[in-house]
Coordinates of C-alpha atoms in Angstrom, one line a residue:
Chain A
M1 CA -45.1 -34.7 -101.1
N2 CA -47.8 -37.1 -101.4
L3 CA -51.4 -36.3 -100.6
Q4 CA -51.6 -38.7 -97.7
L5 CA -48.8 -37.0 -95.9
F6 CA -50.4 -33.7 -96.4
E7 CA -53.6 -35.0 -94.9
M8 CA -51.8 -36.3 -91.8
I9 CA -50.2 -32.9 -91.2
Y10 CA -53.6 -31.5 -91.5
I11 CA -55.0 -33.6 -88.8
L12 CA -51.9 -33.1 -86.6
A13 CA -52.3 -29.4 -86.8
L14 CA -56.0 -29.4 -86.2
A15 CA -55.7 -31.7 -83.2
G16 CA -52.9 -29.7 -81.8
F17 CA -55.0 -26.5 -82.0
L18 CA -58.1 -28.1 -80.6
G19 CA -56.2 -29.8 -77.9
F20 CA -54.5 -26.5 -77.0
E21 CA -57.8 -24.7 -76.8
V22 CA -59.4 -27.4 -74.6
I23 CA -56.5 -27.7 -72.3
R24 CA -56.2 -24.0 -71.8
R25 CA -59.5 -24.2 -70.0
V26 CA -58.2 -26.7 -67.4
P27 CA -57.9 -24.9 -64.1
P28 CA -54.4 -25.2 -62.3
L29 CA -56.2 -27.2 -59.6
L30 CA -56.4 -30.1 -62.1
H31 CA -53.0 -29.7 -63.8
T32 CA -51.7 -32.9 -62.2
P33 CA -54.6 -35.0 -63.3
L34 CA -54.4 -33.4 -66.7
M35 CA -50.9 -34.5 -67.0
S36 CA -51.4 -38.0 -66.0
A37 CA -54.6 -38.3 -68.2
T38 CA -52.6 -37.1 -71.3
N39 CA -49.9 -39.4 -70.3
A40 CA -52.3 -42.3 -70.3
I41 CA -53.8 -41.2 -73.6
S42 CA -50.3 -41.1 -75.2
G43 CA -50.1 -44.9 -74.4
I44 CA -52.2 -45.1 -77.6
S45 CA -48.9 -46.3 -79.1
L46 CA -50.3 -49.5 -77.8
V47 CA -52.3 -49.6 -81.0
G48 CA -49.1 -49.7 -83.1
S49 CA -47.5 -52.2 -80.8
L50 CA -50.5 -54.6 -81.1
V51 CA -49.8 -54.8 -84.9
A52 CA -46.2 -55.3 -84.3
A53 CA -46.7 -58.1 -81.8
G54 CA -49.5 -59.9 -83.6
S55 CA -48.7 -59.9 -87.3
N56 CA -46.2 -62.7 -87.5
K57 CA -43.5 -60.8 -89.3
G58 CA -40.5 -62.7 -87.8
T59 CA -39.1 -63.3 -84.3
L60 CA -37.7 -59.8 -84.0
S61 CA -41.0 -58.0 -84.6
T62 CA -42.9 -60.3 -82.3
V63 CA -40.4 -59.9 -79.4
L64 CA -40.1 -56.1 -79.7
G65 CA -43.8 -55.9 -80.2
F66 CA -44.4 -57.9 -77.1
I67 CA -42.2 -55.6 -75.1
A68 CA -43.9 -52.6 -76.6
V69 CA -47.4 -54.0 -75.9
T70 CA -46.4 -54.5 -72.3
S71 CA -44.9 -51.1 -71.7
A72 CA -47.7 -49.3 -73.6
T73 CA -50.2 -51.1 -71.3
I74 CA -48.3 -50.1 -68.3
N75 CA -48.6 -46.6 -69.5
V76 CA -52.3 -46.8 -70.3
V77 CA -53.5 -48.8 -67.2
G78 CA -51.2 -47.0 -64.8
G79 CA -52.1 -43.6 -66.3
F80 CA -55.8 -44.0 -66.1
L81 CA -55.9 -45.6 -62.8
V82 CA -53.8 -43.0 -61.0
T83 CA -55.7 -40.2 -62.7
D84 CA -59.0 -41.7 -61.3
R85 CA -57.4 -42.2 -57.9
M86 CA -56.6 -38.5 -57.9
L87 CA -59.9 -37.3 -59.2
K88 CA -61.7 -39.2 -56.5
M89 CA -60.0 -37.3 -53.9
F90 CA -61.1 -33.8 -55.1
K91 CA -64.0 -32.8 -52.9
R92 CA -66.0 -29.7 -52.3
K93 CA -66.7 -28.5 -48.8
E94 CA -69.9 -30.1 -47.8
E95 CA -71.0 -27.5 -45.3
K96 CA -69.7 -24.1 -44.1
P97 CA -68.4 -24.5 -40.7
Q98 CA -69.5 -21.8 -38.2
Chain B
M1 CA -66.2 -53.7 -94.3
N2 CA -63.8 -54.4 -91.6
D3 CA -61.8 -51.3 -92.6
Y4 CA -64.8 -49.1 -92.1
L5 CA -65.4 -50.6 -88.7
L6 CA -61.8 -50.0 -87.7
E7 CA -61.8 -46.4 -88.9
A8 CA -65.1 -45.9 -87.1
S9 CA -63.7 -47.0 -83.8
Y10 CA -60.7 -44.8 -84.3
F11 CA -62.9 -41.9 -85.0
A12 CA -65.0 -42.5 -82.0
A13 CA -61.9 -42.9 -79.9
S14 CA -60.6 -39.5 -81.1
I15 CA -63.9 -37.8 -80.2
L16 CA -63.9 -39.6 -76.8
F17 CA -60.4 -38.5 -76.0
I18 CA -61.2 -34.8 -76.7
M19 CA -64.5 -35.0 -74.6
G20 CA -62.5 -36.6 -71.9
L21 CA -60.1 -33.8 -71.7
K22 CA -62.7 -31.1 -72.0
A23 CA -64.4 -32.7 -69.0
L24 CA -61.1 -31.9 -67.0
C25 CA -62.2 -28.2 -67.0
S26 CA -64.0 -28.8 -63.7
P27 CA -63.5 -31.3 -60.9
V28 CA -67.2 -32.1 -61.0
S29 CA -67.1 -33.4 -64.5
A30 CA -63.5 -34.8 -64.5
R31 CA -64.2 -38.4 -63.4
R32 CA -66.8 -38.8 -66.0
G33 CA -64.5 -37.3 -68.6
M34 CA -61.9 -40.0 -67.8
L35 CA -64.5 -42.6 -68.3
Y36 CA -65.0 -41.3 -71.9
A37 CA -61.2 -41.3 -72.5
E38 CA -60.9 -44.9 -71.1
L39 CA -63.7 -46.0 -73.3
G40 CA -62.0 -44.3 -76.3
M41 CA -58.9 -46.3 -75.5
L42 CA -60.9 -49.6 -75.3
L43 CA -62.6 -48.9 -78.7
A44 CA -59.3 -48.1 -80.3
I45 CA -57.8 -51.4 -79.0
V46 CA -60.7 -53.5 -79.8
G47 CA -60.8 -52.1 -83.3
T48 CA -57.2 -52.8 -83.8
L49 CA -57.5 -56.3 -82.7
L50 CA -60.0 -57.0 -85.3
K51 CA -57.5 -56.0 -88.0
N52 CA -56.7 -58.4 -90.7
E53 CA -53.0 -57.9 -90.2
I54 CA -53.2 -59.3 -86.7
V55 CA -53.0 -63.1 -86.9
S56 CA -51.7 -64.3 -83.6
Y57 CA -52.9 -63.2 -80.2
E58 CA -50.7 -65.1 -77.6
W59 CA -48.1 -62.5 -77.1
I60 CA -50.6 -59.7 -77.3
I61 CA -52.7 -61.3 -74.5
V62 CA -49.6 -62.0 -72.3
G63 CA -48.3 -58.4 -72.9
I64 CA -51.6 -56.7 -72.0
M65 CA -51.9 -58.9 -68.9
L66 CA -48.5 -58.3 -67.8
G67 CA -48.7 -54.6 -68.5
S68 CA -52.0 -54.2 -66.7
L69 CA -50.5 -55.9 -63.7
I70 CA -47.5 -53.7 -63.5
G71 CA -49.4 -50.6 -64.3
G72 CA -52.1 -51.4 -61.8
L73 CA -49.6 -52.1 -59.1
L74 CA -47.8 -48.9 -59.8
A75 CA -51.0 -46.8 -59.7
R76 CA -52.2 -48.5 -56.5
L77 CA -48.9 -48.5 -54.5
M78 CA -47.3 -45.1 -55.3
P79 CA -48.0 -42.5 -52.6
M80 CA -49.5 -39.2 -53.8
T81 CA -46.3 -37.4 -52.9
A82 CA -44.6 -39.8 -55.4
M83 CA -46.9 -38.7 -58.2
P84 CA -44.2 -36.8 -60.3
Q85 CA -42.1 -40.0 -60.2
L86 CA -45.1 -42.1 -61.4
V87 CA -45.8 -39.8 -64.3
A88 CA -42.1 -39.8 -65.2
I89 CA -41.8 -43.7 -65.3
S90 CA -45.0 -43.8 -67.1
H91 CA -43.6 -41.6 -69.8
A92 CA -40.6 -43.7 -70.1
F93 CA -42.8 -46.9 -70.8
G94 CA -44.9 -45.0 -73.4
A95 CA -41.9 -43.7 -75.2
L96 CA -40.3 -47.2 -75.1
A97 CA -43.4 -48.5 -76.8
A98 CA -43.2 -45.7 -79.5
T99 CA -39.7 -46.3 -80.2
L100 CA -39.9 -50.0 -80.5
V101 CA -42.7 -49.7 -83.0
G102 CA -40.4 -47.4 -85.0
V103 CA -37.7 -50.0 -84.8
V104 CA -40.0 -52.8 -86.0
K105 CA -41.3 -50.6 -88.8
F106 CA -37.7 -49.9 -89.8
E107 CA -36.8 -53.5 -89.8
E108 CA -39.8 -54.5 -91.7
H109 CA -38.9 -52.1 -94.5
V110 CA -35.1 -52.0 -94.5
A111 CA -34.9 -55.2 -96.6
T112 CA -37.3 -53.9 -99.2
N113 CA -37.3 -50.2 -99.5
I114 CA -37.8 -47.1 -97.3
D115 CA -38.7 -43.9 -99.0
S116 CA -37.4 -40.8 -97.5
W117 CA -40.7 -39.6 -96.0
L118 CA -41.2 -42.9 -94.2
M119 CA -37.6 -42.3 -92.9
T120 CA -38.4 -38.7 -91.9
V121 CA -41.2 -39.8 -89.6
L122 CA -39.4 -42.9 -88.3
G123 CA -36.4 -40.7 -87.5
I124 CA -38.6 -38.2 -85.6
E125 CA -40.3 -41.1 -83.7
V126 CA -37.1 -42.8 -82.8
L127 CA -35.3 -39.6 -81.8
F128 CA -38.1 -38.2 -79.7
G129 CA -38.9 -41.6 -78.4
S130 CA -35.4 -42.5 -77.3
L131 CA -34.6 -39.1 -75.6
T132 CA -38.0 -39.4 -73.8
I133 CA -37.1 -42.9 -72.4
T134 CA -33.8 -42.0 -70.9
G135 CA -34.9 -38.4 -69.9
S136 CA -37.9 -39.8 -68.1
L137 CA -35.8 -42.4 -66.5
I138 CA -33.3 -39.9 -65.2
A139 CA -36.2 -37.7 -64.0
F140 CA -37.6 -40.6 -62.3
I141 CA -34.3 -41.5 -60.6
K142 CA -33.8 -38.0 -59.5
L143 CA -37.3 -37.5 -58.1
Q144 CA -37.0 -40.8 -56.2
E145 CA -33.7 -39.5 -54.9
L146 CA -31.8 -42.6 -56.0
I147 CA -29.3 -40.0 -57.1
T148 CA -29.0 -36.4 -55.9
G149 CA -31.8 -34.1 -57.0
A150 CA -29.4 -31.2 -57.4
P151 CA -28.1 -30.2 -60.8
I152 CA -25.3 -32.5 -62.0
T153 CA -23.0 -30.5 -64.1
Y154 CA -19.5 -31.0 -65.6
R155 CA -17.0 -29.2 -67.7
F156 CA -17.7 -28.4 -71.4
Q157 CA -21.3 -29.7 -70.9
N158 CA -22.9 -27.3 -73.3
I159 CA -20.3 -28.0 -76.0
I160 CA -20.7 -31.8 -75.5
N161 CA -24.4 -31.6 -75.7
L162 CA -24.3 -29.3 -78.7
I163 CA -21.9 -31.8 -80.5
L164 CA -24.1 -34.7 -79.7
F165 CA -27.1 -32.9 -80.8
I166 CA -25.6 -31.8 -84.1
G167 CA -24.3 -35.3 -84.5
A168 CA -27.8 -36.8 -84.0
L169 CA -29.2 -34.5 -86.5
G170 CA -26.3 -35.4 -89.0
L171 CA -27.1 -39.0 -88.7
F172 CA -30.7 -38.2 -89.3
G173 CA -29.8 -36.3 -92.4
F174 CA -27.5 -39.1 -93.6
L175 CA -30.5 -41.6 -93.3
L176 CA -32.8 -39.3 -95.2
V177 CA -30.4 -39.8 -98.1
N178 CA -29.5 -43.4 -97.5
P179 CA -32.5 -44.6 -95.7
A180 CA -31.7 -48.4 -95.5
T181 CA -28.5 -48.0 -93.4
S182 CA -29.1 -50.0 -90.2
V183 CA -25.9 -49.0 -88.6
V184 CA -26.6 -45.4 -88.8
F185 CA -30.2 -45.9 -87.7
Y186 CA -29.1 -47.6 -84.5
L187 CA -26.4 -45.1 -84.0
M188 CA -29.0 -42.4 -84.0
L189 CA -31.2 -44.3 -81.6
G190 CA -28.2 -44.5 -79.3
A191 CA -27.6 -40.8 -79.7
G192 CA -31.1 -40.1 -78.8
L193 CA -30.8 -42.2 -75.6
L194 CA -27.6 -40.3 -74.7
I195 CA -29.3 -37.0 -75.3
G196 CA -32.1 -37.8 -72.9
V197 CA -29.6 -38.5 -70.2
L198 CA -27.5 -35.5 -70.7
L199 CA -30.5 -33.3 -71.1
V200 CA -32.0 -34.1 -67.7
L201 CA -29.0 -34.7 -65.4
P202 CA -28.1 -31.0 -65.1
I203 CA -31.7 -30.0 -64.1
G204 CA -32.4 -29.5 -60.4
G205 CA -35.3 -30.7 -58.6
A206 CA -37.3 -27.4 -58.5
D207 CA -37.1 -27.2 -62.2
M208 CA -38.7 -30.6 -62.5
P209 CA -42.2 -29.2 -63.3
V210 CA -41.0 -27.8 -66.5
V211 CA -39.0 -30.9 -67.4
L212 CA -41.9 -33.3 -66.7
A213 CA -44.3 -31.2 -68.8
L214 CA -41.7 -31.0 -71.6
L215 CA -41.3 -34.9 -71.5
N216 CA -45.0 -35.2 -71.6
S217 CA -44.9 -33.1 -74.9
Y218 CA -42.1 -35.1 -76.4
A219 CA -43.9 -38.5 -75.5
G220 CA -46.8 -37.0 -77.4
L221 CA -44.7 -36.1 -80.4
A222 CA -43.3 -39.6 -80.5
S223 CA -46.8 -41.0 -80.5
A224 CA -47.8 -38.6 -83.2
A225 CA -44.9 -39.6 -85.4
T226 CA -45.6 -43.3 -84.8
G227 CA -49.1 -42.3 -86.2
F228 CA -47.4 -41.0 -89.4
A229 CA -45.2 -44.0 -89.7
I230 CA -48.1 -46.6 -89.5
N231 CA -50.6 -44.2 -91.2
N232 CA -52.9 -44.1 -88.2
D233 CA -55.0 -41.0 -87.5
V234 CA -56.0 -41.8 -83.9
L235 CA -52.3 -42.0 -83.1
I236 CA -51.7 -38.6 -84.6
I237 CA -54.7 -37.1 -82.8
A238 CA -53.9 -38.5 -79.3
G239 CA -50.2 -37.7 -79.8
A240 CA -51.1 -34.1 -80.7
L241 CA -53.3 -33.8 -77.6
N242 CA -50.5 -35.0 -75.5
A243 CA -47.9 -32.8 -77.1
A244 CA -50.3 -29.7 -76.8
S245 CA -50.9 -30.3 -73.2
G246 CA -47.2 -30.8 -72.3
F247 CA -46.3 -27.7 -74.4
F248 CA -48.9 -25.7 -72.5
L249 CA -48.0 -26.8 -69.0
A250 CA -44.4 -26.1 -69.7
M251 CA -45.2 -22.6 -70.9
I252 CA -47.2 -22.0 -67.7
M253 CA -44.5 -23.3 -65.4
S254 CA -41.8 -21.3 -67.1
K255 CA -44.0 -18.2 -66.7
A256 CA -44.5 -18.9 -63.1
M257 CA -40.7 -19.1 -62.6
N258 CA -40.0 -16.2 -64.8
R259 CA -37.9 -18.2 -67.2
S260 CA -37.9 -17.4 -71.0
F261 CA -39.9 -19.9 -73.1
T262 CA -36.9 -20.3 -75.4
N263 CA -34.9 -21.5 -72.4
V264 CA -37.6 -24.0 -71.8
L265 CA -37.9 -25.2 -75.3
F266 CA -34.3 -26.1 -75.6
G267 CA -34.4 -27.7 -72.2
A268 CA -31.9 -25.1 -70.8
V269 CA -33.4 -25.0 -67.4
G270 CA -31.3 -25.5 -64.2
A271 CA -30.0 -23.5 -61.5
K272 CA -27.1 -21.3 -62.4
P273 CA -24.3 -22.6 -60.2
G274 CA -22.1 -20.3 -58.1
E275 CA -24.9 -18.1 -56.7
L276 CA -25.6 -20.0 -53.7
H277 CA -25.0 -19.1 -50.1
A278 CA -23.0 -16.6 -47.9
Q279 CA -25.6 -13.9 -47.5
A280 CA -27.2 -15.1 -44.3
Q281 CA -24.5 -14.8 -41.7
A282 CA -24.7 -11.6 -40.1
K283 CA -28.5 -11.4 -39.5
T284 CA -30.4 -13.1 -36.7
V285 CA -33.6 -14.7 -36.6
T286 CA -35.8 -15.4 -33.5
R287 CA -36.9 -19.0 -33.1
Y288 CA -40.3 -19.5 -31.9
T289 CA -42.1 -22.6 -30.5
P290 CA -45.5 -24.2 -31.4
E291 CA -46.9 -22.7 -28.3
D292 CA -46.2 -19.1 -29.7
V293 CA -47.8 -20.0 -33.0
E294 CA -50.9 -21.5 -31.2
F295 CA -51.4 -18.3 -29.3
L296 CA -51.1 -16.2 -32.4
L297 CA -53.4 -18.5 -34.5
S298 CA -56.1 -18.6 -31.8
S299 CA -56.4 -14.8 -31.8
A300 CA -56.5 -14.5 -35.6
Q301 CA -59.6 -13.9 -37.6
S302 CA -58.3 -15.0 -40.9
V303 CA -55.4 -17.4 -41.8
I304 CA -53.9 -18.3 -45.2
I305 CA -51.7 -21.5 -45.5
I306 CA -49.1 -21.6 -48.2
P307 CA -47.9 -25.2 -48.7
G308 CA -44.7 -25.9 -50.4
Y309 CA -42.4 -28.8 -51.4
G310 CA -41.3 -29.0 -47.7
M311 CA -44.8 -30.1 -46.9
A312 CA -44.7 -32.8 -49.4
V313 CA -41.3 -34.1 -48.2
A314 CA -42.5 -34.2 -44.6
Q315 CA -45.7 -35.8 -45.8
A316 CA -47.5 -33.2 -43.6
Q317 CA -50.6 -32.7 -45.7
H318 CA -52.8 -34.5 -43.2
P319 CA -51.9 -32.5 -40.1
V320 CA -52.2 -29.4 -42.3
Q321 CA -55.7 -30.4 -43.0
E322 CA -56.5 -31.1 -39.3
L323 CA -55.1 -27.8 -38.3
G324 CA -57.1 -26.0 -41.1
D325 CA -60.3 -27.7 -39.8
L326 CA -59.6 -26.9 -36.1
L327 CA -59.1 -23.3 -36.9
M328 CA -62.3 -23.2 -39.1
H329 CA -64.1 -24.8 -36.0
Q330 CA -63.0 -21.9 -34.0
G331 CA -64.7 -19.5 -36.5
I332 CA -61.4 -18.5 -38.2
K333 CA -61.4 -18.0 -41.9
V334 CA -58.9 -20.3 -43.5
R335 CA -57.8 -20.4 -47.1
Y336 CA -54.9 -22.1 -48.9
A337 CA -52.7 -20.1 -51.4
I338 CA -51.0 -22.3 -54.0
H339 CA -48.2 -21.2 -56.2
P340 CA -48.2 -22.9 -59.6
V341 CA -44.6 -24.2 -59.1
A342 CA -44.9 -25.4 -55.6
G343 CA -44.0 -29.0 -55.7
R344 CA -42.4 -31.1 -58.4
M345 CA -45.1 -31.0 -61.0
P346 CA -47.9 -28.6 -62.1
G347 CA -50.7 -28.9 -59.6
H348 CA -48.9 -31.3 -57.2
M349 CA -49.9 -29.4 -54.1
N350 CA -53.5 -29.4 -55.1
V351 CA -53.5 -33.2 -55.3
L352 CA -51.7 -33.6 -51.9
L353 CA -54.3 -31.4 -50.2
A354 CA -57.1 -33.2 -52.0
E355 CA -55.7 -36.5 -50.6
A356 CA -55.9 -35.0 -47.1
N357 CA -59.5 -34.1 -47.7
V358 CA -59.1 -30.4 -48.0
S359 CA -62.0 -29.2 -50.0
Y360 CA -60.9 -27.7 -53.3
D361 CA -63.0 -24.6 -53.0
L362 CA -60.6 -23.5 -50.2
L363 CA -57.6 -23.4 -52.7
F364 CA -56.7 -20.4 -54.4
E365 CA -54.2 -19.3 -57.0
P366 CA -51.8 -16.4 -56.6
D367 CA -54.0 -14.1 -58.8
Q368 CA -57.1 -14.8 -56.7
I369 CA -55.7 -14.4 -53.3
N370 CA -52.7 -12.0 -53.5
D371 CA -54.9 -9.0 -52.8
E372 CA -56.2 -10.5 -49.6
F373 CA -52.9 -10.9 -47.7
S374 CA -52.9 -7.3 -46.5
E375 CA -56.1 -8.2 -44.7
T376 CA -55.0 -11.4 -43.3
D377 CA -53.9 -11.8 -39.8
V378 CA -51.6 -14.8 -40.0
V379 CA -49.9 -16.5 -43.0
L380 CA -48.7 -20.0 -42.3
V381 CA -45.9 -21.0 -44.7
I382 CA -45.1 -24.7 -44.6
G383 CA -41.9 -25.7 -46.4
A384 CA -42.1 -23.1 -49.1
N385 CA -39.4 -20.5 -49.7
D386 CA -38.8 -19.0 -53.1
V387 CA -42.5 -18.5 -53.9
I388 CA -42.8 -16.1 -51.0
N389 CA -39.4 -14.3 -51.5
P390 CA -39.9 -10.5 -51.7
A391 CA -36.6 -10.2 -53.4
A392 CA -38.5 -11.4 -56.6
R393 CA -40.0 -8.0 -56.6
Y394 CA -37.2 -5.5 -56.5
K395 CA -33.8 -7.2 -56.3
K396 CA -32.7 -7.0 -59.8
D397 CA -29.7 -9.3 -59.5
S398 CA -31.6 -12.0 -57.8
P399 CA -32.2 -15.2 -59.9
L400 CA -35.8 -14.8 -58.7
Y401 CA -36.2 -11.3 -59.9
G402 CA -39.5 -11.0 -61.8
M403 CA -41.0 -14.2 -60.7
P404 CA -44.6 -13.8 -59.7
I405 CA -44.8 -14.6 -56.0
L406 CA -47.4 -14.9 -53.2
D407 CA -47.5 -11.6 -51.2
A408 CA -47.1 -13.3 -47.9
D409 CA -45.1 -10.4 -46.5
K410 CA -48.0 -8.1 -46.6
A411 CA -49.8 -10.0 -43.9
H412 CA -49.9 -8.9 -40.4
S413 CA -47.9 -11.9 -39.1
V414 CA -46.0 -14.5 -41.0
V415 CA -45.3 -18.0 -39.5
I416 CA -42.7 -20.0 -41.4
L417 CA -42.2 -23.6 -40.6
K418 CA -38.8 -24.8 -41.9
R419 CA -36.2 -27.4 -41.3
S420 CA -33.4 -25.0 -41.2
L421 CA -32.4 -21.5 -42.2
G422 CA -31.2 -22.8 -45.5
S423 CA -32.1 -20.9 -48.6
G424 CA -34.5 -22.3 -51.1
F425 CA -33.6 -23.9 -54.4
A426 CA -32.7 -20.6 -56.0
G427 CA -30.0 -20.0 -53.3
E428 CA -31.5 -16.7 -52.5
D429 CA -31.5 -15.6 -49.0
N430 CA -35.1 -14.6 -47.8
E431 CA -35.4 -11.2 -46.1
L432 CA -38.8 -12.3 -44.9
F433 CA -37.2 -14.6 -42.3
Y434 CA -35.7 -11.7 -40.5
A435 CA -38.6 -9.5 -40.6
K436 CA -40.2 -8.3 -37.3
N437 CA -43.5 -9.8 -37.9
T438 CA -42.2 -13.2 -38.8
L439 CA -42.1 -16.1 -36.6
M440 CA -39.6 -18.8 -37.6
V441 CA -40.4 -22.3 -36.3
F442 CA -37.6 -24.7 -37.1
G443 CA -38.0 -28.5 -37.3
D444 CA -39.8 -31.2 -39.2
A445 CA -43.1 -29.7 -40.6
K446 CA -45.1 -32.7 -39.5
T447 CA -43.8 -32.7 -36.0
T448 CA -44.5 -29.0 -35.6
L449 CA -48.0 -29.2 -37.1
N450 CA -48.9 -32.2 -35.0
S451 CA -47.9 -30.4 -31.8
L452 CA -49.8 -27.4 -33.0
V453 CA -52.9 -29.5 -33.6
Q454 CA -52.5 -31.0 -30.1
L455 CA -52.3 -27.6 -28.5
L456 CA -55.4 -26.4 -30.3
K457 CA -57.3 -29.6 -29.4
H458 CA -56.4 -29.1 -25.6
K459 CA -57.6 -25.6 -25.8
E460 CA -60.8 -26.5 -27.4
M461 CA -61.4 -29.1 -24.8
A462 CA -60.7 -26.8 -22.0
L463 CA -63.1 -24.3 -23.5
A464 CA -65.8 -27.0 -23.8
R465 CA -65.4 -27.9 -20.2
K466 CA -66.1 -24.4 -19.0

């Protein structure tokens, strides 16, 4: 096993634990926004797609890369916009009615 | 130097993602948190674009513009009741991107040389990616009711799934030994696509919260594997965050439905067929009208509203809010009790009520409100069924047995708005419908609620005139 792989597993495990601890504190009230937010964040595969689409390594890479960029962008943009649309709606009661 | 800049942007992006999720711990900070996460995404993208490897930008620009347009339209046009569908289709797109990156990476290296660890991560990426694509698409199709939302089952289902699963793993194993075999690679991809279809088809609508959370987790794993394949830490971190969140939500949902976590992990969720029906015949219920309910509500001091999937289907969240406000105007204490699995995704009811401007400090989880039912005059149940079924407490042979429920039956009176006397998803008859202190009002929830609102308004006006 090479050292680089070990390092990546290290990062994966730490991020997983940290993520779990952070997410555990999210109240059920916000579980749907949490889901769409992490969904948007998983569109980070866009980063890999950009390289595939833009590095001129043959038609196949470019075409598949282009499709990947498009769908990852749908994921990111759609995810963040709808999360914001939801969060905007959560309001506290302004005044106690009689 | 450029490399340091790139790594710095990825590092900052990772921190921003974590800060963004942390801000979701409170509705007050949540929006700001999403700003952090968006900034993180922007940094990661800009950093990548500066990479030396990237030499042409035309297709990237077109792709980003097209994707933004489609994503923007989806996010704007989908109604809040369709949120589960939107998340499902969005997963499918994300997983498609991860899978395609895996394919590109494979094609790049197949001519030269793929060592077995690159093959390991590519295999994980493509397998998880492909089953997430089709699994999410099927979830979308089911949720959108393009096909039936009920479980679709056939003979030898489990055996076929098992064979397919072992087959896919076998192909994966073969690839580890002979990494550069294109045919086997694409066969494995195909098997992944098929597994996704077969995994989600047998799952019924009410189990969707678990499935969506699981798909969320799988999409994260696919992203993380992409990070391993292209040696990119921000992908690993973002993927891990996503996988952890999906895993966590799946765990909560399975607990709320009293399903074992192993069941959930292996995707073995779904209604047990053959347990439906046939119990409800002999008993009678009394039908009540909105007028009866209005009378009951007006004389109450405290009311708890329990929304369920039926409210979402009837798009009745706005009249619910109006009713709640009218009651509060009359000095009646109104609260909302929300069961974790009400709806088609975790927290779906909260979002629907938020859309209708119900303030979130009126919303309570079962643990917070269950003790208060015994001191509540009226419980108003709107299109919920299994989450209030007392059989979950004592009836050992019930599919609901052991599931934590809302103690609606302990209130002085229970009003249940329902379309018909049909049983809920679990197929379990609900004794609460026949109880003496229960008022059943049949019909579309929205229509019933609207007439209730009208009645209450008339009364208020009449009082004002006096």
